[in-house]
XYZ file of C-alpha atoms in Angstrom:
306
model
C -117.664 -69.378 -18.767
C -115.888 -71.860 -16.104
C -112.060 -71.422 -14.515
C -110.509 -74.388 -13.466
C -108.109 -74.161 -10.679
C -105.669 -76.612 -9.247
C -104.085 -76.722 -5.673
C -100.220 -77.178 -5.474
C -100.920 -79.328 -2.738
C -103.118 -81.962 -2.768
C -102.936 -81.237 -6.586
C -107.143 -81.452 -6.748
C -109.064 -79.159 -9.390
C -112.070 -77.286 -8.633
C -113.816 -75.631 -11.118
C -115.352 -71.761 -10.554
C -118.076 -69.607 -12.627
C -116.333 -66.187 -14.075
C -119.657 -64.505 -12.501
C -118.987 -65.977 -9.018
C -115.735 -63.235 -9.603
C -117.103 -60.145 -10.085
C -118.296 -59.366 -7.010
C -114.813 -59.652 -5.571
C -112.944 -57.717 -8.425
C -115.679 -54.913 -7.634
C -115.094 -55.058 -3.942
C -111.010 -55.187 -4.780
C -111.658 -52.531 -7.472
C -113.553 -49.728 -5.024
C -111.042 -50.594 -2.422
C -107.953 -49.033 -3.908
C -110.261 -46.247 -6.020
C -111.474 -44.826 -2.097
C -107.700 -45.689 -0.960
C -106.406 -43.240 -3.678
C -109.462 -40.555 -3.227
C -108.438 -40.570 0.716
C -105.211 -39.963 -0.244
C -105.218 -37.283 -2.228
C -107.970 -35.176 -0.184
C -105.144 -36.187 2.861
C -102.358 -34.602 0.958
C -104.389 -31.637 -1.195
C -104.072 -29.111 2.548
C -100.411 -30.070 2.992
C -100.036 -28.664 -1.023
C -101.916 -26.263 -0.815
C -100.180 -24.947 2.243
C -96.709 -25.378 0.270
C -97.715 -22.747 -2.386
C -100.016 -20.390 0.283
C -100.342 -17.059 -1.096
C -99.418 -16.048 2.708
C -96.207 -18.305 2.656
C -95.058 -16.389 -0.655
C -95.376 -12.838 0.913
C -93.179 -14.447 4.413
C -90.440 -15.162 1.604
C -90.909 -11.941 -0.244
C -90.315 -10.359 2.414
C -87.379 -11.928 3.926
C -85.914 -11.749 0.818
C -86.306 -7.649 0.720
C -84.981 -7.690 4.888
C -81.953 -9.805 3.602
C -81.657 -7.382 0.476
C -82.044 -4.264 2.687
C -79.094 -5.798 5.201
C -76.654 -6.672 2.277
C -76.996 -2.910 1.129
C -76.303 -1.772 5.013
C -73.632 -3.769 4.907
C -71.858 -2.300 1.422
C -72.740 1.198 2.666
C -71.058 0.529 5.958
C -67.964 -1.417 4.147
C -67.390 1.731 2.070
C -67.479 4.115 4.457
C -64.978 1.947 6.978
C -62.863 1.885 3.555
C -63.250 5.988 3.209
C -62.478 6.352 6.886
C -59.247 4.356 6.238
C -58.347 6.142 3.183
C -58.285 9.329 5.251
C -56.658 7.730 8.191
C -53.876 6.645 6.130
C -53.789 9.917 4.513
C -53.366 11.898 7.707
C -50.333 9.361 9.157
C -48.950 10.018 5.405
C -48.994 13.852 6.482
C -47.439 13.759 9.636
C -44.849 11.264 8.181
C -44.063 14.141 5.659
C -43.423 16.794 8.613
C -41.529 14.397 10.469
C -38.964 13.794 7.352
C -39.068 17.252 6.908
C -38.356 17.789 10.409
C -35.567 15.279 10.279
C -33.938 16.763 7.703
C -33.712 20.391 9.422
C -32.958 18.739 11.924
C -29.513 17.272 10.362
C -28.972 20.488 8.499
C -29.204 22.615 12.026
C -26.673 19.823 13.263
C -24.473 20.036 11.008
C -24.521 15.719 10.573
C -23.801 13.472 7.847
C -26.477 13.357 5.700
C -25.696 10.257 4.501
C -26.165 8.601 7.810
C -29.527 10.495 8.446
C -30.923 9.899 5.325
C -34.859 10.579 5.796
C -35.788 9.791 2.263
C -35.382 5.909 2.724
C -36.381 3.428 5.369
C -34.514 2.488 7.548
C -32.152 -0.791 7.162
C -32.759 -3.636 8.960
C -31.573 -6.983 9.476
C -30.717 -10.451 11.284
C -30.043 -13.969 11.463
C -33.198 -16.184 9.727
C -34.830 -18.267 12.503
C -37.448 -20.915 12.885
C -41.296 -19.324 11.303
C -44.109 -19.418 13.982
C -47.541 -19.799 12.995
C -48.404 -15.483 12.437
C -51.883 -14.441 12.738
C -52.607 -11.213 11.315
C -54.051 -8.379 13.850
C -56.774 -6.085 12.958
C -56.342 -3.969 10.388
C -57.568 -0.747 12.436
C -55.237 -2.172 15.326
C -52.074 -1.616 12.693
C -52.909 1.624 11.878
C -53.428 2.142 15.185
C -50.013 1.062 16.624
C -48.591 2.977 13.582
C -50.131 6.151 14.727
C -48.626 5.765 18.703
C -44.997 4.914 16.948
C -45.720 8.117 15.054
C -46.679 9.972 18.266
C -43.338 8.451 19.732
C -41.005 10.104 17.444
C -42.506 13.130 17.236
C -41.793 13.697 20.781
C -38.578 12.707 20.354
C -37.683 14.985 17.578
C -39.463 17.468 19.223
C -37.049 17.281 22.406
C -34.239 16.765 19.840
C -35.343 20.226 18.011
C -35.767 21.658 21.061
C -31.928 21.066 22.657
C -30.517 21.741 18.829
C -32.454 25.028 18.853
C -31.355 25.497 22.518
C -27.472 25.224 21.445
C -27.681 26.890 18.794
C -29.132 29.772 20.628
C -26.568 29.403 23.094
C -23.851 29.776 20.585
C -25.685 32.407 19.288
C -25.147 34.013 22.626
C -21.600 32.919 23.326
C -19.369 36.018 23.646
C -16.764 35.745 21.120
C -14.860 38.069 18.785
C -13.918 41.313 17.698
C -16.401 44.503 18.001
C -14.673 45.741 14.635
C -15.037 44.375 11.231
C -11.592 46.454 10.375
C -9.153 48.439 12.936
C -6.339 47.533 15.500
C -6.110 47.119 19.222
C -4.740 50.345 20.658
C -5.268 50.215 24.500
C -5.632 46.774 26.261
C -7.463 45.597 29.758
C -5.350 47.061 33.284
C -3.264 49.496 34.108
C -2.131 52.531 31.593
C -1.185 55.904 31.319
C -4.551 58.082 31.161
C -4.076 59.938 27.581
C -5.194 63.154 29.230
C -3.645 63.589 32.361
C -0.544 60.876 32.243
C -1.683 59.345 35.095
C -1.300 55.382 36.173
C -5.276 54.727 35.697
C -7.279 51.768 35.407
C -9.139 50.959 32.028
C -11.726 48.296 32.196
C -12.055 47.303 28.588
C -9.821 47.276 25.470
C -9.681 49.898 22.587
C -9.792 49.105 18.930
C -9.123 52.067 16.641
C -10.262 52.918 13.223
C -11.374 55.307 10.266
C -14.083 57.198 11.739
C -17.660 56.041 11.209
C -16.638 52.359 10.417
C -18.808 49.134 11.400
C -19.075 48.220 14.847
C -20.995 45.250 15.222
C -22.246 43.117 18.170
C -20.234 40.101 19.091
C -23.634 38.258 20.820
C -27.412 37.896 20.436
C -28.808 40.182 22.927
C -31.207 42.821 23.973
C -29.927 46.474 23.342
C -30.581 47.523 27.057
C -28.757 51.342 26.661
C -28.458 53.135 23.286
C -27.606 56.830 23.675
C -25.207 59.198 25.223
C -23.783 58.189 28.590
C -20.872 60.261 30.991
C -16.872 59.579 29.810
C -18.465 57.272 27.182
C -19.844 59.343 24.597
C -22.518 57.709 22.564
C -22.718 54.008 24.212
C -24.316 50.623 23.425
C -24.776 48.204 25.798
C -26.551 44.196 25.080
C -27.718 42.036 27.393
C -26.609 38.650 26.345
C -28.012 36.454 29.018
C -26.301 34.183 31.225
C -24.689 37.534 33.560
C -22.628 38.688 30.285
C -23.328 42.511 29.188
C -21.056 44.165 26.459
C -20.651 47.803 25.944
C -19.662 49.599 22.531
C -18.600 53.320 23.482
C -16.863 56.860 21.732
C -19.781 55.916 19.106
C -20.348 58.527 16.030
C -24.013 57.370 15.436
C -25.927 54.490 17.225
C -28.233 52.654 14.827
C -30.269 50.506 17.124
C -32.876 51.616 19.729
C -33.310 50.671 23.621
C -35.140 46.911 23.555
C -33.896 45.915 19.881
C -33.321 42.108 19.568
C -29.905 42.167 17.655
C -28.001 38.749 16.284
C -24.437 37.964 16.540
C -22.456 40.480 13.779
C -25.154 42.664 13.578
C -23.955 46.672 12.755
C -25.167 49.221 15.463
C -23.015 51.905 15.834
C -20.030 53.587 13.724
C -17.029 54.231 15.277
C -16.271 57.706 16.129
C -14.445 60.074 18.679
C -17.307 60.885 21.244
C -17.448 61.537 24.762
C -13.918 60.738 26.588
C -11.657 60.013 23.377
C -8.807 61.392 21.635
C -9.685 59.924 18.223
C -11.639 57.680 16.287
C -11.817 54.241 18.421
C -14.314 51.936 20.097
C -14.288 51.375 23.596
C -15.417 47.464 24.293
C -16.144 46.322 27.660
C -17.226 42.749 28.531
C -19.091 42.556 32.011
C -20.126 39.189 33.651
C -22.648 39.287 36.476
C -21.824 43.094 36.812
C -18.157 43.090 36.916
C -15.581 44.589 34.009
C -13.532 41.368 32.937
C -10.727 41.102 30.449
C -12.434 41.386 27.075
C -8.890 39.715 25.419
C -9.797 35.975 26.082
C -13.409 36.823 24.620
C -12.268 38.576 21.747
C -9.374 36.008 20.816
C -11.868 32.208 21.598
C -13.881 30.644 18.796
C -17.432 28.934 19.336
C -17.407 26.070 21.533
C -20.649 24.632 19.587
């Protein structure tokens, strides 16, 4: 079997034996067959390194480390979430005592409760103006900057409660009214007529008589500094109020406090009687400031000044 082949060309034909072909198409033929075999023995390693029994324990193991870290990090997320829970819980608290410290606070001040209402926040306003680009701060850093406000008006109530309680012990203090819940004044401050020997004398306090063993109560807070029997005064109570002012209660029938009691302003201790120096039932009330007798009268007739 012949092949004829023609030339473009020159356009001449030339004729060629099949056999005279096979030796080429074998040559051609083994040429790509080793081609391919090189290739794949050249690519088999990189394959085989791709699925490496090695290569699969590496990512096995990453795999558990990343695991591992993502349960670090939801243990450590919940307990930064607990530890805000109870952080928030603990300015809730101390928001409580301040309210509740606010509102004793208004009571002990006698104010308007409708102006210090601690039950609702406070109001606030203003003009709207331009928005600015806000970034919000760290969560921690809020609570935080809540906690120091928190710690500022504390102190302040705290020095708040402190004067209130200071005036109100003050007032507590504040000489003022009658040593007699029921009786008149018989014998007032100066000069008199001494009702045993008719005399021009000096009397240093004021007299207010009664029925015999009626209330005589203290017109001050005050320490009881003398409870007993005394010379021209009988049975005799005397308080310390503090700031130089002492008050004596005197002609008692029975004293009902001890020395060192703590007694409050209109507290009973003594009953009127006739003891000592005294022609009848009556208390003798003196009023001393820093040691001297003064008129009891402008004590007796002022009112609270708090």
């Amino acid at each position: 079997m012949k092949i004829i082949l023609v030339s473009s060309k020159h356009g001449r034909s030339t004729m060629v034996s099949v056999w005279m072909l096979v030796p080429v198409l074998f040559v051609l033929v083994s040429t790509i067959t080793g081609a391919g075999y090189l290739g794949y023995q050249y690519l088999r390693p990189i394959q085989s390194d791709i699925v490496d029994q090695n290569a699969s324990l590496i990512w096995l193991d990453r795999i558990e480390n990343q695991a591992a870290q993502v349960e670090k990090t939801r243990v450590y997320t919940e307990e930064q979430i607990n530890a805000l829970r109870i952080r928030l819980a603990q300015l809730q608290a101390r928001l409580t005592r301040l309210d509740a410290l606010g509102e004793r606070l208004v009571d002990v001040a006698s104010l308007d409760k409708g102006e210090f209402d601690f039950s609702v926040p406070p109001a606030v306003g203003g003009p709207e103006s331009e928005f600015v680009d806000y970034q919000a701060p760290d969560f921690v850093n809020i609570l935080d900057e809540l906690a120091n406000q928190i710690d500022n008006r504390e102190q302040q109530l705290r020095v708040l409660n402190s004067l209130l309680g200071d005036r109100k012990i003050q007032n507590e203090t504040f000489v003022a009214g009658r040593p007699i819940k029921r009786g008149w004044m018989s014998s007032r401050y100066g000069y008199r007529n001494d009702p045993f020997s008719g005399n021009l004398a000096w009397h240093e306090g004021v007299d207010f008589a009664g029925k015999n063993g009626s209330d005589i109560v203290s017109v001050a807070s005050g320490v009881v500094t003398w409870a007993g029997t005394r010379s021209g005064y009988g049975k005799l109570v005397e308080i310390n109020h503090g700031n130089g002012f002492v008050t004596r209660y005197a002609h008692c029938d029975e004293i009902l406090v001890e020395l060192g009691d703590v007694v409050t302003k209109g507290d009973i201790i003594s009953l009127m009687g006739s003891t000592g120096r005294s022609t009848g039932p009556h208390v003798h009330f003196e009023v001393l400031f820093n040691g001297k007798a003064v008129d009891p009268a402008k004590y007796i007739n002022r009112v609270a000044r708090f």
